[in-house]
PDB file of C-alpha atoms in Angstrom:
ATOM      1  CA  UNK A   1      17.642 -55.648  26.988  1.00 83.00           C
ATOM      2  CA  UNK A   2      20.729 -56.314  29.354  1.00 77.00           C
ATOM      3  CA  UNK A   3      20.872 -53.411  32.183  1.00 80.00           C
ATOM      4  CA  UNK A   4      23.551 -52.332  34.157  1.00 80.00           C
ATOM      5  CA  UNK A   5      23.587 -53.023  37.955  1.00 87.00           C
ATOM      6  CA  UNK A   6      23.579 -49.307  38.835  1.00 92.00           C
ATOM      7  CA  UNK A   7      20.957 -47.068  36.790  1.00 93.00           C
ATOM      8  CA  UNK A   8      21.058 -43.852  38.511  1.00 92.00           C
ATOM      9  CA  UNK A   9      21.717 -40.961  36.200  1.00 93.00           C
ATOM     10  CA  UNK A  10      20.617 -43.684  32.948  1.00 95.00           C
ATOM     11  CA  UNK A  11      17.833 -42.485  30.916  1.00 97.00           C
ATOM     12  CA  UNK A  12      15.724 -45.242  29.477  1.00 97.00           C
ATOM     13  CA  UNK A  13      12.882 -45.641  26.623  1.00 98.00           C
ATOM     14  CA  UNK A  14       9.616 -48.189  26.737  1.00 98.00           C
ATOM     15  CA  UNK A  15      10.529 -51.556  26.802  1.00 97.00           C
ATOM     16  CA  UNK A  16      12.078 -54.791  28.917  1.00 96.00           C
ATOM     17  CA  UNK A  17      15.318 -54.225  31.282  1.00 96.00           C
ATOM     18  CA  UNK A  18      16.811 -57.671  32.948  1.00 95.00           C
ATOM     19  CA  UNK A  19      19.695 -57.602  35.227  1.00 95.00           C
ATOM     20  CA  UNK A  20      21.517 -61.231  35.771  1.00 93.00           C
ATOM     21  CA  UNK A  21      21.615 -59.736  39.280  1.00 94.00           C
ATOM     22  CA  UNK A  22      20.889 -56.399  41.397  1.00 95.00           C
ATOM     23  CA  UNK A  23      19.414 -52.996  40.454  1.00 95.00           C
ATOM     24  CA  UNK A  24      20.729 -50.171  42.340  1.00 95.00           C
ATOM     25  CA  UNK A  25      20.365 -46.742  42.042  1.00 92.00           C
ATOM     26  CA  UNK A  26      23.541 -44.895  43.792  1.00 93.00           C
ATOM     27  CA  UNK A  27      22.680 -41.717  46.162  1.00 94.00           C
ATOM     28  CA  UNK A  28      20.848 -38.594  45.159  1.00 93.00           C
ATOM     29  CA  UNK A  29      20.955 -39.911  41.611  1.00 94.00           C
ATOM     30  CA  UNK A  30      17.959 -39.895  39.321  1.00 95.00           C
ATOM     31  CA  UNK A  31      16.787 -41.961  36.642  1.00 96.00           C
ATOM     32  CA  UNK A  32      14.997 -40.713  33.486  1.00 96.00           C
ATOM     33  CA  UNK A  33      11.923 -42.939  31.520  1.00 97.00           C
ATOM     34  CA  UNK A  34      11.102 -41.252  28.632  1.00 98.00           C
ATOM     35  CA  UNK A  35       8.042 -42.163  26.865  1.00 98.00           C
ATOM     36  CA  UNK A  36       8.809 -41.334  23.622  1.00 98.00           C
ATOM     37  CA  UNK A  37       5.789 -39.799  23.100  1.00 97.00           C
ATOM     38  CA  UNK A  38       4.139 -43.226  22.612  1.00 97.00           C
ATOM     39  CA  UNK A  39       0.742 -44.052  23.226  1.00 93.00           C
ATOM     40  CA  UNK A  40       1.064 -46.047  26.046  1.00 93.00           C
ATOM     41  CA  UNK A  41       4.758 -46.799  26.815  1.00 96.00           C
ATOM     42  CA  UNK A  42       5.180 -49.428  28.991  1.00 96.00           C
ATOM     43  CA  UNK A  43       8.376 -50.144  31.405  1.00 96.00           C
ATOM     44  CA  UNK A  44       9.490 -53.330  33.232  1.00 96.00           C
ATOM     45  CA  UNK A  45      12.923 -53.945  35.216  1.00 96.00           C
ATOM     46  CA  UNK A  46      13.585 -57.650  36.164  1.00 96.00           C
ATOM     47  CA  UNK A  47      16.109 -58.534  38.570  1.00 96.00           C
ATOM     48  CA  UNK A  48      17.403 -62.006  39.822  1.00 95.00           C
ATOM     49  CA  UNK A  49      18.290 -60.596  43.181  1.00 96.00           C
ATOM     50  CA  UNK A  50      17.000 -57.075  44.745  1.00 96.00           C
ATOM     51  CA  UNK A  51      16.275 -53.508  44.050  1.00 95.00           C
ATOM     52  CA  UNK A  52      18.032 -51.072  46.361  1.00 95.00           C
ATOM     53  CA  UNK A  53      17.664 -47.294  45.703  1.00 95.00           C
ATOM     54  CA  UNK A  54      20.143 -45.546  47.442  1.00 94.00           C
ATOM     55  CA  UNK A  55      18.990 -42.157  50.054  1.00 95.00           C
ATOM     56  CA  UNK A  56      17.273 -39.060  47.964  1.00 96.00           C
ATOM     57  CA  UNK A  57      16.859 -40.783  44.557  1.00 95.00           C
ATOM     58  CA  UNK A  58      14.326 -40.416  42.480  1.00 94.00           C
ATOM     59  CA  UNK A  59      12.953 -40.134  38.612  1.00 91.00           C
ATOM     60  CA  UNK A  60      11.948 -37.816  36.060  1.00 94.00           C
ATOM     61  CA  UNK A  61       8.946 -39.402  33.893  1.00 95.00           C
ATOM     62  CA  UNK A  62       8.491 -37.288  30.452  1.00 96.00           C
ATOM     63  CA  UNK A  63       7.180 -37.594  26.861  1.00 97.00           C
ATOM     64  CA  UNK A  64       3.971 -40.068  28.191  1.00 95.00           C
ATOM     65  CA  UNK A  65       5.905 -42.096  31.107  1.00 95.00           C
ATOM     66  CA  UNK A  66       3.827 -42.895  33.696  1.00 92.00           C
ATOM     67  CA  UNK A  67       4.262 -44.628  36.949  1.00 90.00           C
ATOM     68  CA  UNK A  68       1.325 -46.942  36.206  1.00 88.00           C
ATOM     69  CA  UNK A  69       3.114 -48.482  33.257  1.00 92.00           C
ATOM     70  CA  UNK A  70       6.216 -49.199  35.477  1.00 94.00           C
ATOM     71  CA  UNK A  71       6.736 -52.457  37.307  1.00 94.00           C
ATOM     72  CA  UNK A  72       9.768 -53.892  39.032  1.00 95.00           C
ATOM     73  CA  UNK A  73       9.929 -57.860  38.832  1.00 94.00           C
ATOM     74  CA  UNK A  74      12.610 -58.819  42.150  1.00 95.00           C
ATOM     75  CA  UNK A  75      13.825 -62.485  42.600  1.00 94.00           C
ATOM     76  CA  UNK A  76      14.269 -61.337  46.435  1.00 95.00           C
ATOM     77  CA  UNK A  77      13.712 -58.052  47.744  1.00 95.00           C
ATOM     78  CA  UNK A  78      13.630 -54.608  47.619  1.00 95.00           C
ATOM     79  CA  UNK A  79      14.857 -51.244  49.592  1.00 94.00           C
ATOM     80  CA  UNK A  80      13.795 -47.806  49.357  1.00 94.00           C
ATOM     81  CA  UNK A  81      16.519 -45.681  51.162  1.00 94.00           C
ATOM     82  CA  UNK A  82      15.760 -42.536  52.861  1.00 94.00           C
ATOM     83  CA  UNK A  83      13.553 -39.831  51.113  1.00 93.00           C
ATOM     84  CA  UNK A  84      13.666 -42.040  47.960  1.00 94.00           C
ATOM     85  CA  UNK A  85      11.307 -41.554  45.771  1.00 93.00           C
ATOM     86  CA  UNK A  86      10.131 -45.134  43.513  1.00 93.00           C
ATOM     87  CA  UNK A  87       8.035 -44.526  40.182  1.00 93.00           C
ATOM     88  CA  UNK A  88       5.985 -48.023  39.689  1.00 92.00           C
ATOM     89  CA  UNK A  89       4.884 -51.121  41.155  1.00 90.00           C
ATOM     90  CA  UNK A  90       6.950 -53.293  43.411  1.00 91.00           C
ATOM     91  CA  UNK A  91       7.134 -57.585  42.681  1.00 90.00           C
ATOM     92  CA  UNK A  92       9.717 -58.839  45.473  1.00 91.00           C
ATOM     93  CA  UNK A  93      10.268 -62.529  45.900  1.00 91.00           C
ATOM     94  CA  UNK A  94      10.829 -62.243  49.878  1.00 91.00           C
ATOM     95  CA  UNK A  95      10.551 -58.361  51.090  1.00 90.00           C
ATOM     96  CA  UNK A  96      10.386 -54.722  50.460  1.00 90.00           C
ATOM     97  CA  UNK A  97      11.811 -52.250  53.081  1.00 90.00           C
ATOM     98  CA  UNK A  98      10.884 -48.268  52.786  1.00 88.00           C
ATOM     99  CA  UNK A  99      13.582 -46.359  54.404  1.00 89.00           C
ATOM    100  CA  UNK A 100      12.412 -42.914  56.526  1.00 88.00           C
ATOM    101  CA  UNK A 101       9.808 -40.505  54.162  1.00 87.00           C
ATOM    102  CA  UNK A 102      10.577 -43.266  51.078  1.00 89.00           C
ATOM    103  CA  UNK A 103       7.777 -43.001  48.452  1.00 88.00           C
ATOM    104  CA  UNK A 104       6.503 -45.675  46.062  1.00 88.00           C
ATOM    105  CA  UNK A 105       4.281 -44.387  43.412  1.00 87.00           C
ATOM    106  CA  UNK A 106       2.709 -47.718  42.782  1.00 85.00           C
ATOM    107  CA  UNK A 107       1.646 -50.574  44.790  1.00 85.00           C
ATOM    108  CA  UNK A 108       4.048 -53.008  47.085  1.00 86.00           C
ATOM    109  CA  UNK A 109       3.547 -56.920  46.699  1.00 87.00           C
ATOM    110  CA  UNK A 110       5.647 -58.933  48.389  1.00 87.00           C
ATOM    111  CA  UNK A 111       5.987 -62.934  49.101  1.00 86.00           C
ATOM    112  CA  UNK A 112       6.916 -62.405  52.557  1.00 87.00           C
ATOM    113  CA  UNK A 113       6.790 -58.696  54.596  1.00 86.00           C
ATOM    114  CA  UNK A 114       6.741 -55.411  54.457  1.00 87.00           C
ATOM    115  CA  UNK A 115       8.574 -53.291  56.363  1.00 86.00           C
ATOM    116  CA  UNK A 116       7.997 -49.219  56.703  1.00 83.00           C
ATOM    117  CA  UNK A 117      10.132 -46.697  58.777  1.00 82.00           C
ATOM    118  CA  UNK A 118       8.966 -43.476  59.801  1.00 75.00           C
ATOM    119  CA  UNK A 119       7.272 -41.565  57.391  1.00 72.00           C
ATOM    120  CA  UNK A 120       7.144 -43.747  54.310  1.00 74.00           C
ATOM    121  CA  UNK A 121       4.368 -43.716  52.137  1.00 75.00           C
ATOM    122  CA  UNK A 122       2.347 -46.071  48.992  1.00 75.00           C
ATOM    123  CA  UNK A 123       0.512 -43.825  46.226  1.00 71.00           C
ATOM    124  CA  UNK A 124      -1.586 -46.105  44.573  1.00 64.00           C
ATOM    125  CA  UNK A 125      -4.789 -45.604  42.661  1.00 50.00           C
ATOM    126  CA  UNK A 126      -7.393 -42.121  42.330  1.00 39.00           C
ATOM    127  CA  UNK A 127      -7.735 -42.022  45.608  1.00 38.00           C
ATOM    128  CA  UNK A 128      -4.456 -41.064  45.820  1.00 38.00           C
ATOM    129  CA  UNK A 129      -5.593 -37.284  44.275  1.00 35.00           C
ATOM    130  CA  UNK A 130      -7.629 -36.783  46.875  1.00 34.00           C
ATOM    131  CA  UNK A 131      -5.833 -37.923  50.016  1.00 37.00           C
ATOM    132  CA  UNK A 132      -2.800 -36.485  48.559  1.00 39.00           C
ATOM    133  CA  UNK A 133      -3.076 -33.024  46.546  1.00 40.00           C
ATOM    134  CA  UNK A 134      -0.850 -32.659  43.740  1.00 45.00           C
ATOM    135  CA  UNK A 135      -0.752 -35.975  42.777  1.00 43.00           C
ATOM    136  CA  UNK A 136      -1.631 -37.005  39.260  1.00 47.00           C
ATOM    137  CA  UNK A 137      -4.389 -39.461  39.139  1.00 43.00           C
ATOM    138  CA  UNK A 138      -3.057 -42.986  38.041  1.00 47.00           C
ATOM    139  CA  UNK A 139      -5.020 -45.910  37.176  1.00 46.00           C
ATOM    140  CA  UNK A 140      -2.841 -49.292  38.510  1.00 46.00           C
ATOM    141  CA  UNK A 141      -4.762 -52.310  37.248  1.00 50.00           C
ATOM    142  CA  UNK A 142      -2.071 -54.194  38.985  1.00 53.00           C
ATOM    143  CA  UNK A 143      -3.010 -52.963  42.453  1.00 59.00           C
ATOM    144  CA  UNK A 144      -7.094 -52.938  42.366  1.00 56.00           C
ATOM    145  CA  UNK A 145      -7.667 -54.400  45.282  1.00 56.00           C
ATOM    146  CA  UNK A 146      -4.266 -53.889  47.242  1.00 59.00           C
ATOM    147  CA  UNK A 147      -1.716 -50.906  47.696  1.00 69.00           C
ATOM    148  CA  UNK A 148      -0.084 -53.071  49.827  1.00 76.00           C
ATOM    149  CA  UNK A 149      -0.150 -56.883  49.870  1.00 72.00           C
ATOM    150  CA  UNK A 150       2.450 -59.651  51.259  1.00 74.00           C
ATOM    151  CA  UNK A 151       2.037 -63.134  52.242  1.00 70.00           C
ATOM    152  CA  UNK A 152       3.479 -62.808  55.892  1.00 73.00           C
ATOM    153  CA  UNK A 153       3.631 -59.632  57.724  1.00 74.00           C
ATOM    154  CA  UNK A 154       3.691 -55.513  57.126  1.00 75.00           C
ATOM    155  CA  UNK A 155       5.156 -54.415  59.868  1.00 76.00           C
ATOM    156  CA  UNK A 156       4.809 -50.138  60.891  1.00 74.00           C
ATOM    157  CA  UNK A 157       8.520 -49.186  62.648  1.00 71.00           C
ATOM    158  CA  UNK A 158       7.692 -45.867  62.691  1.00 63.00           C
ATOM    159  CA  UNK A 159       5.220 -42.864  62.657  1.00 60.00           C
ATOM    160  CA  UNK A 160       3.170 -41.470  60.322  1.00 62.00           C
ATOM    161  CA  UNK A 161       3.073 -44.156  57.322  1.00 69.00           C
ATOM    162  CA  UNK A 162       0.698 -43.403  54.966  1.00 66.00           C
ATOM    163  CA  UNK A 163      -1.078 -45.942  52.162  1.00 68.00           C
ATOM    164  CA  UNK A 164      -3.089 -43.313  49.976  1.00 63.00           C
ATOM    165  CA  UNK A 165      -5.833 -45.604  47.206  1.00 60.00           C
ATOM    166  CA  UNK A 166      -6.076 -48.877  48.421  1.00 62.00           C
ATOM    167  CA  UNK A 167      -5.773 -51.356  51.577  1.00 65.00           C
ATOM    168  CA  UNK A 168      -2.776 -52.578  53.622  1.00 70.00           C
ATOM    169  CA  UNK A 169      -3.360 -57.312  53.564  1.00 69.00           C
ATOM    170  CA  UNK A 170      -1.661 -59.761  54.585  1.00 71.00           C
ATOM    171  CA  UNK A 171      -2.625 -63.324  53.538  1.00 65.00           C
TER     172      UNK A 171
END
């Protein structure tokens, strides 16, 4: 299914989302996956170019959505604004930049770096429940070995980052 290039305030169902370019979510908007009560509803977002979530966004996940069956295919990159909060697992093609106390609930792959200001912070995995109370327990086949992978460099600009189920690599 075609998507529109900004999806804040959109409420979508299980199934395939392409964009012919960005995805963008405008400020303090939030975006709604509804399962549909199915058993296992599954939800993917392709984009030629990037993913850029605008400050103090984030998502609602009802009926049987859950962050584990949400990935984000980017041509290029991706950025997490300020206090953003990102249900799924992040594919970039170059980068992926967490803005100040951003929050993926997923794990962050990226062909070249990854960059984190102060504060931001990967829940990936059961560890995550522990480390993290409050958190539902999520099971990302995706990101078994790696919360946080890219090719190049991860790079720490700020204080207190924090990767809760899995390992920071860089090969």
């Amino acid at each position: 299914k075609a998507t529109a290039i900004e999806i804040g305030g959109l409420t979508f169902t299980p199934g395939t989302y392409r964009s012919g370019s960005a995805i963008n979510f405008a400020f303090g908007t939030v975006v709604t996956l509804d399962g549909r009560n199915e058993a296992n509803p599954v939800f993917l977002f392709q984009a030629v170019s990037t993913l850029v979530t605008a400050a103090n966004t984030y998502f609602i996940l009802k009926n049987g959505a859950k962050a584990e069956n949400v990935m984000w295919a980017l041509g290029t990159a991706a950025t997490l604004g300020a206090n953003s909060v990102l249900e799924g697992s992040i594919l970039a093609g170059s980068a992926i930049t967490f803005g100040a106390k951003a929050e993926l609930r997923g794990c962050a792959l990226a062909q070249t770096a990854i960059t984190f200001e102060t504060a931001g912070s990967v829940l990936s995995g059961a560890a995550a429940v522990t480390a993290a109370p409050g958190i539902e327990p999520r099971s990302y086949s995706l990101c078994s070995n790696f919360a946080v992978h890219a090719r190049a460099t991860i790079t720490f600009d700020g204080v207190q980052t924090t990767i809760y189920g899995g390992d920071a690599g860089v090969s």
